[in-house]
mmCIF file of C-alpha atoms in Angstrom:
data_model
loop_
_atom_site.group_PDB
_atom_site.id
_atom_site.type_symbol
_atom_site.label_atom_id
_atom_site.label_comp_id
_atom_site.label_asym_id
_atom_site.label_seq_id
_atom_site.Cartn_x
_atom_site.Cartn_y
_atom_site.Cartn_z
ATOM 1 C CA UNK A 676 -6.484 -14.914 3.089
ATOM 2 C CA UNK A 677 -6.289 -15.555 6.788
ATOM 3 C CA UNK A 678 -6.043 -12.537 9.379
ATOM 4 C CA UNK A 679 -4.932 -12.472 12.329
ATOM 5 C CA UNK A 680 -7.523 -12.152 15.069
ATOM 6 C CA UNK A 681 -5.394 -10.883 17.841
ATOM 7 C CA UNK A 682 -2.097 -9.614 18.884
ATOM 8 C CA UNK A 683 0.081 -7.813 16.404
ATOM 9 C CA UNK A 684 -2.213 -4.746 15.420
ATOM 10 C CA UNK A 685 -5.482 -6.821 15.054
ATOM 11 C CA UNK A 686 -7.717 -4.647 12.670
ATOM 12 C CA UNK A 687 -11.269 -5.005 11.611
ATOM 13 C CA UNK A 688 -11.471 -4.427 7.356
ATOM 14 C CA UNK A 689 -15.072 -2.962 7.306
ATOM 15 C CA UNK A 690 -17.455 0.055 6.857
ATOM 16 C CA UNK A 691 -18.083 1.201 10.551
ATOM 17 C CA UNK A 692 -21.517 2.533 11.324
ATOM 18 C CA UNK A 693 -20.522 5.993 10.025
ATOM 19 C CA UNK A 694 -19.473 5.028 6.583
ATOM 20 C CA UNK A 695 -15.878 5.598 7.432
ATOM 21 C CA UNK A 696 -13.098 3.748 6.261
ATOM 22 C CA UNK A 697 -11.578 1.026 8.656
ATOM 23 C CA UNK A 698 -8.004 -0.188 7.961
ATOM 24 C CA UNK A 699 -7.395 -3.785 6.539
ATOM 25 C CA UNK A 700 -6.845 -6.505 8.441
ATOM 26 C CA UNK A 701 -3.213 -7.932 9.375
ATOM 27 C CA UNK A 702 -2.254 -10.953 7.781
ATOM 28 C CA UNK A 703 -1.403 -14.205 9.362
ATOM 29 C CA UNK A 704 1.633 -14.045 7.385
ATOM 30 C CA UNK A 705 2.831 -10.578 8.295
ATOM 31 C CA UNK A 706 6.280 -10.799 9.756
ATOM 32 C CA UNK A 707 7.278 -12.805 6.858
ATOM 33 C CA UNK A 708 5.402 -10.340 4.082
ATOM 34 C CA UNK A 709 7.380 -7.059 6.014
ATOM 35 C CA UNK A 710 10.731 -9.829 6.029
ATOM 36 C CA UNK A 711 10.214 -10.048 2.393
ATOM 37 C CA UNK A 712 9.645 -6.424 1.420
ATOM 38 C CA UNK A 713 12.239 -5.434 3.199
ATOM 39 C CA UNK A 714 14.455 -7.513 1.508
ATOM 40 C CA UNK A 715 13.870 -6.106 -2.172
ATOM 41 C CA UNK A 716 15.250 -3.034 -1.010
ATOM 42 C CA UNK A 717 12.819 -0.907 -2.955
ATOM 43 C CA UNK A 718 11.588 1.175 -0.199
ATOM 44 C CA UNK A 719 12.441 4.683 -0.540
ATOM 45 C CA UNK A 720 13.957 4.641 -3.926
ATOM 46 C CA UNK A 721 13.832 6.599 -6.510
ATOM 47 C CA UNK A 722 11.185 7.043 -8.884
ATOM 48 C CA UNK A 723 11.692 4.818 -12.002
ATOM 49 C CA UNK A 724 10.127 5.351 -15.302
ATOM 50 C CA UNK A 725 9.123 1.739 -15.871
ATOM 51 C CA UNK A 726 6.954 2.169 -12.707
ATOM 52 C CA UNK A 727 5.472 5.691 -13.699
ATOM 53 C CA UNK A 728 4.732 4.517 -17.186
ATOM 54 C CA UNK A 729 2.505 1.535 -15.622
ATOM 55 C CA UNK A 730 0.349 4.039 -13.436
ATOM 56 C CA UNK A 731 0.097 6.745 -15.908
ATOM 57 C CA UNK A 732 -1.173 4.374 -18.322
ATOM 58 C CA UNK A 733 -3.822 2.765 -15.859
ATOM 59 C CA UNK A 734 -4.813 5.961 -15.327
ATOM 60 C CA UNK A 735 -6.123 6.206 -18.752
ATOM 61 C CA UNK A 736 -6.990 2.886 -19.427
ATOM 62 C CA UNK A 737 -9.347 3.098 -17.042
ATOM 63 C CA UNK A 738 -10.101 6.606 -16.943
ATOM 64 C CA UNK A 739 -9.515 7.593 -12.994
ATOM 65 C CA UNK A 740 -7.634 10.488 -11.436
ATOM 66 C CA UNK A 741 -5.496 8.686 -8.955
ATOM 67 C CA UNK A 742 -3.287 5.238 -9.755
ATOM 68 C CA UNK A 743 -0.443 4.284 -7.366
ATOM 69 C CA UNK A 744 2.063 1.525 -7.049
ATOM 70 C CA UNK A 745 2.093 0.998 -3.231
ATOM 71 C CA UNK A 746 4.083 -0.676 -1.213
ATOM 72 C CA UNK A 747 2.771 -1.413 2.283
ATOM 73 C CA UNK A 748 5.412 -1.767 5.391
ATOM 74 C CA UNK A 749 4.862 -1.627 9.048
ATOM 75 C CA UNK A 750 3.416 1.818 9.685
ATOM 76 C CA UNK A 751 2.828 2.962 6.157
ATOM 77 C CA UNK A 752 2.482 2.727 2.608
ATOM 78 C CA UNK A 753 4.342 4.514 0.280
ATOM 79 C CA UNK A 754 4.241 4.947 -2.901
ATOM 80 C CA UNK A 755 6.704 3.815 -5.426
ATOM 81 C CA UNK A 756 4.660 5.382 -8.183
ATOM 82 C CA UNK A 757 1.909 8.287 -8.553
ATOM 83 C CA UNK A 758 -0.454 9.489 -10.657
ATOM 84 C CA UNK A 759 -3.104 12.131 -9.471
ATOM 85 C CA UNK A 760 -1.499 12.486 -5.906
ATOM 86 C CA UNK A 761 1.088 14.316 -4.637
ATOM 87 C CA UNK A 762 1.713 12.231 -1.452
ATOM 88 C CA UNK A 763 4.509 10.096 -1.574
ATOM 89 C CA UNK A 764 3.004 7.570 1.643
ATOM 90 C CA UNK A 765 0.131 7.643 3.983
ATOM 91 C CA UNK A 766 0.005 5.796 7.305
ATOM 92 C CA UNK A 767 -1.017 2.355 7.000
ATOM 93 C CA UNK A 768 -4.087 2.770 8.667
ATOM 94 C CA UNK A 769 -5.628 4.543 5.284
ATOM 95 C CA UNK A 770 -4.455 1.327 3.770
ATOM 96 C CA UNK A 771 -7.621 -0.835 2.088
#
């Protein structure tokens, strides 16, 4: 997908010399992807079972401690559902 190279929070995707984590890139289309979340009006809802059932079976299916529905927004992502972590969003910046 294309990324934005400048302006709006301009972020580089890759392994930095350390082997720590660097955020992903921005989008091209990122006003319009926030636009759109926001409009489903699913941030900061409740949980919902439909949702829980789908990471709770991924995390068997594929036999891993953590599985998350996540929903990235400006500064964050939060999760809608949870398995194996008790956080319920992160800053975007631990985003991949």
């Amino acid at each position: 997908f294309p990324v934005r190279q400048s302006g709006r929070g301009s972020r580089d995707s890759t392994m930095g010399a350390e082997g720590k984590h660097s955020p992903a890139p921005i989008p091209e289309n990122e006003d319009d992807r926030i636009s759109m979340l926001h409009s489903l009006n699913i941030l900061d809802t409740p949980p919902e079972e439909s949702f829980d059932d789908i990471v709770k079976m991924l995390s068997s299916v594929f036999r891993v401690p953590i599985a998350l529905v996540s929903l990235v927004d400006d500064n964050r992502q939060w999760f809608k559902a949870r398995v194996g972590l008790e956080a319920e969003c992160t800053s975007r910046e631990s985003s991949f």
